[in-house]
XYZ file of C-alpha atoms in Angstrom:
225
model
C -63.428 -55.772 21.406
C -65.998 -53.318 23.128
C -69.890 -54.049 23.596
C -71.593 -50.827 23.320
C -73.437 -51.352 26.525
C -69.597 -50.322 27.815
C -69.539 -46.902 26.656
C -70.736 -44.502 29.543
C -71.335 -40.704 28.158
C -70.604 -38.781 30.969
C -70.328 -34.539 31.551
C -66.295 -34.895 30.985
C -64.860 -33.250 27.752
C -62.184 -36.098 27.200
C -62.291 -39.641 26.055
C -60.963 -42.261 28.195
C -60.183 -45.823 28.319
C -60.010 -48.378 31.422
C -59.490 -52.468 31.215
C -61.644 -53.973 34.232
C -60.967 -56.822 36.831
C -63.023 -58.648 34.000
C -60.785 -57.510 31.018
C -63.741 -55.792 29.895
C -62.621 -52.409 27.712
C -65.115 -49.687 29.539
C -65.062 -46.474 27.811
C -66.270 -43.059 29.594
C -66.685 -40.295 26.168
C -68.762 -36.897 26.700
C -72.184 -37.047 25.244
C -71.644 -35.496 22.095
C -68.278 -37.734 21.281
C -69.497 -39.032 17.990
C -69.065 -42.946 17.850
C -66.982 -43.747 15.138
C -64.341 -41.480 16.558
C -64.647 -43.630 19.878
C -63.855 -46.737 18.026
C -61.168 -45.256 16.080
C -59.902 -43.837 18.913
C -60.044 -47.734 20.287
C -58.311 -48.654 17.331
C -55.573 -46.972 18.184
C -54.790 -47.470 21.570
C -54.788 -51.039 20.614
C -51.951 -52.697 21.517
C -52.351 -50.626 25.232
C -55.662 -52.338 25.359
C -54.485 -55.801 24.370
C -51.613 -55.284 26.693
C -53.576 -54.966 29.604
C -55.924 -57.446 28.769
C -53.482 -59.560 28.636
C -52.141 -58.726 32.279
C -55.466 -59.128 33.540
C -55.805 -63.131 32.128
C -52.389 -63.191 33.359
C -52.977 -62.933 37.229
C -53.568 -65.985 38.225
C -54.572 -64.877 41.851
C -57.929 -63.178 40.314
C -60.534 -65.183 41.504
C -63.207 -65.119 39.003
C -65.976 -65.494 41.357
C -65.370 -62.931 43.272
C -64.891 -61.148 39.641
C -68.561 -62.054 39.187
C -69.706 -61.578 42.629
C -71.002 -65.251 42.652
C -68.989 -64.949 45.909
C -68.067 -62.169 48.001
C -65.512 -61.359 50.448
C -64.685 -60.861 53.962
C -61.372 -60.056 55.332
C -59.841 -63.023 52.955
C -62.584 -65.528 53.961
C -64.738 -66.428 50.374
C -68.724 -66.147 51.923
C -71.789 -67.555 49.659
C -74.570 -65.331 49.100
C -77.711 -66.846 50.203
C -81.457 -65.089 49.826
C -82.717 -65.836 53.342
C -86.481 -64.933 54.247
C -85.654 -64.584 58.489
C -83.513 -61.665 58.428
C -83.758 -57.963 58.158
C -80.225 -56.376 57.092
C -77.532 -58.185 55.497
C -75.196 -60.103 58.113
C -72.022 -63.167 57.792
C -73.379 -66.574 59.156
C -70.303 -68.790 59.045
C -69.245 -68.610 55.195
C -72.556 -67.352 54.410
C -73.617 -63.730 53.246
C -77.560 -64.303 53.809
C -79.567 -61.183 52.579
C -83.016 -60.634 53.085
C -85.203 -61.688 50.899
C -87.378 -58.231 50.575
C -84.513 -56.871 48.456
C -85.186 -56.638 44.814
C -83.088 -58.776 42.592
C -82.072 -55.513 40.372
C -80.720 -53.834 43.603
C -79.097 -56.837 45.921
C -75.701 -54.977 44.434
C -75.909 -51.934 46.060
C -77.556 -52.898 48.977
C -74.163 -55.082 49.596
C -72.152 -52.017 48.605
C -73.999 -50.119 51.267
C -73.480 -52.652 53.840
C -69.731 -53.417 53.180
C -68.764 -49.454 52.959
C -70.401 -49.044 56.483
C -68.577 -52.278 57.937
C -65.688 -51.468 56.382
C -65.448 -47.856 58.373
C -65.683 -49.824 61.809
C -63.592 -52.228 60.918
C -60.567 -50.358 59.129
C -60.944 -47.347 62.047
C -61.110 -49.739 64.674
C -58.028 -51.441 63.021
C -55.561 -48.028 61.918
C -56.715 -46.921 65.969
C -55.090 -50.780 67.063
C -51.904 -50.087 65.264
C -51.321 -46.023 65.922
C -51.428 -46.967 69.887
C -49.679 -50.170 69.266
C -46.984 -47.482 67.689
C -47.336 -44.734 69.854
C -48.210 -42.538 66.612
C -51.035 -39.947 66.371
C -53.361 -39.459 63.250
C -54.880 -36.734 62.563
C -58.612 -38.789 61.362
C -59.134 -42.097 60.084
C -61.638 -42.834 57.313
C -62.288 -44.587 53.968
C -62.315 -43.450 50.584
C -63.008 -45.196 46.756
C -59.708 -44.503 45.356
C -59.328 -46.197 42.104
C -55.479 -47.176 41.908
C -54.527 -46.854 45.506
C -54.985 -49.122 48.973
C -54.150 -46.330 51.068
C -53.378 -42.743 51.266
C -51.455 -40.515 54.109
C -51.583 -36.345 53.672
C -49.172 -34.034 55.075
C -51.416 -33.143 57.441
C -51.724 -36.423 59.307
C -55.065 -37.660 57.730
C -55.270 -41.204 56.817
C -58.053 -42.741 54.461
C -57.945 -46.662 53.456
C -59.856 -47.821 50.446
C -63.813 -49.194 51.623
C -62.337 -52.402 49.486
C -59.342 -53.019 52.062
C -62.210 -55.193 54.179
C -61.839 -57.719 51.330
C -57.581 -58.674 51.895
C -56.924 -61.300 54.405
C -56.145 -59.551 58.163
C -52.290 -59.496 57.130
C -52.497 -57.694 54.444
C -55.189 -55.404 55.857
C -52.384 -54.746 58.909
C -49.880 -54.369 56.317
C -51.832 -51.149 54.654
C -52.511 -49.552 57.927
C -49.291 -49.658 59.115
C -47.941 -48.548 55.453
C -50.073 -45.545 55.992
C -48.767 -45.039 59.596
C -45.440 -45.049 59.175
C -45.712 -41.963 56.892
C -46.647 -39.864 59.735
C -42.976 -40.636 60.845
C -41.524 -40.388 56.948
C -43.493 -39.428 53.981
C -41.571 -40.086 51.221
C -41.117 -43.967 50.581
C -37.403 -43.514 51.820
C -34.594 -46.263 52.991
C -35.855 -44.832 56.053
C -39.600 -45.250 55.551
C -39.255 -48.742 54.252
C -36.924 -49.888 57.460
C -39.584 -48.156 59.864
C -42.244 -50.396 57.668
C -39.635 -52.999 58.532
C -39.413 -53.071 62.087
C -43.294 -53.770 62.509
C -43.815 -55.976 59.459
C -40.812 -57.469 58.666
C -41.709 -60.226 55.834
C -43.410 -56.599 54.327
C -41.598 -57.160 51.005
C -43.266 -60.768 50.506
C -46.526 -59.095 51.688
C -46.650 -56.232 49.823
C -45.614 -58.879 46.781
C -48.727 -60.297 47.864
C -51.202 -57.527 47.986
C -50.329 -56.407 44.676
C -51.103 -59.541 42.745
C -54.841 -58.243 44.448
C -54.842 -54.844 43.181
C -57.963 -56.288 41.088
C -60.169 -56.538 44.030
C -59.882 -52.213 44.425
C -62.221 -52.345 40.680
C -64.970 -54.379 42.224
C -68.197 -52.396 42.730
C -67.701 -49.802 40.076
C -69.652 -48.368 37.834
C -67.048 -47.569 35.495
């Protein structure tokens, strides 16, 4: 049920337990968590683990290329990775990802990280900018975070970050985040009243936000944990 190579001993002075996009168990323990307590521990929490395993194999929107990053993607288009010796940074051609060849195998990872993180910024502030004048609202800033459960989060103070990994969903869904995080600088509580201000800009929102969650998988690509 676990490979070893999936326990990561970290500075933290609890054990915990996480199923991935893969349905890979990962397991963070602190350094000095003996090992046979991990895998009792496993042992268990068995039927949790088993249970969300199970969830995982059950989504049948998970696209297990992407899973494997034998494909990556871009605003819901699918783009091929392709080694190409004539380019300096990593750029879209068509439905092509084409990194430069000087990048060492061991790193290409990153380096894409790197590049979609910065992308991402333009694109998603660009995009939250479009909608606020669209709705005459005001934020307070606009960035990106690496929130691991969430698309999108709005303060009390007006601030408005959208996970990096938003620049994978197709535009729709992409609009549908921003403007999810908008409208709670009108209401922020998920009220009647929230959901009908949601309404009035998106109003198939309930089919789309059906949508985005069967995609929640795509916010644990790129992790180390």
């Amino acid at each position: 049920m676990l490979d070893p190579r999936n326990i990561i001993r970290t500075n933290s002075r609890t054990l915990s337990l996480m199923v991935n996009a893969r349905g890979e168990l990962i397991v963070k323990a602190p350094y000095n968590f003996p090992e046979h307590k991990i895998f009792a521990f496993i042992k268990e929490k068995q039927d949790w683990i088993i249970k969300k395993q199970n969830a995982v194999r059950a989504n049948s929107y998970i696209n297990q290329n992407v899973v494997n990053y034998t494909v990556f993607l871009f605003l819901g288009q699918e783009l091929t990775p392709v080694i190409a010796n004539d380019v300096k940074e990593i750029m879209i051609d068509g439905g092509r990802l084409l990194i430069p060849a000087k990048i060492p195998e061991e790193k290409i990872l990153n380096r894409i990280e790197k590049w979609y993180r910065k992308v991402a910024l333009e694109v998603i502030v660009e995009r939250v900018n479009f909608m606020a004048t669209r709705l005459h609202l005001h934020p307070t800033s606009v960035t990106t975070n690496n929130n691991k459960t969430r698309w999108g989060v709005c303060d009390n103070k007006g601030n408005i970050a959208l996970n990096w990994r938003a620049i994978f969903l197709p535009p729709n869904l992409l609009d549908y985040v921003v403007v999810h995080e908008l409208c709670h600088l009108l209401e922020f509580n998920h009220t009647k009243a929230f959901w009908s201000i949601v309404g009035n800009v998106i109003p198939d929102y309930q089919s789309v936000r059906k949508h985005l969650k069967c995609l929640n998988y795509l916010i644990m690509l790129f992790r180390k944990e």
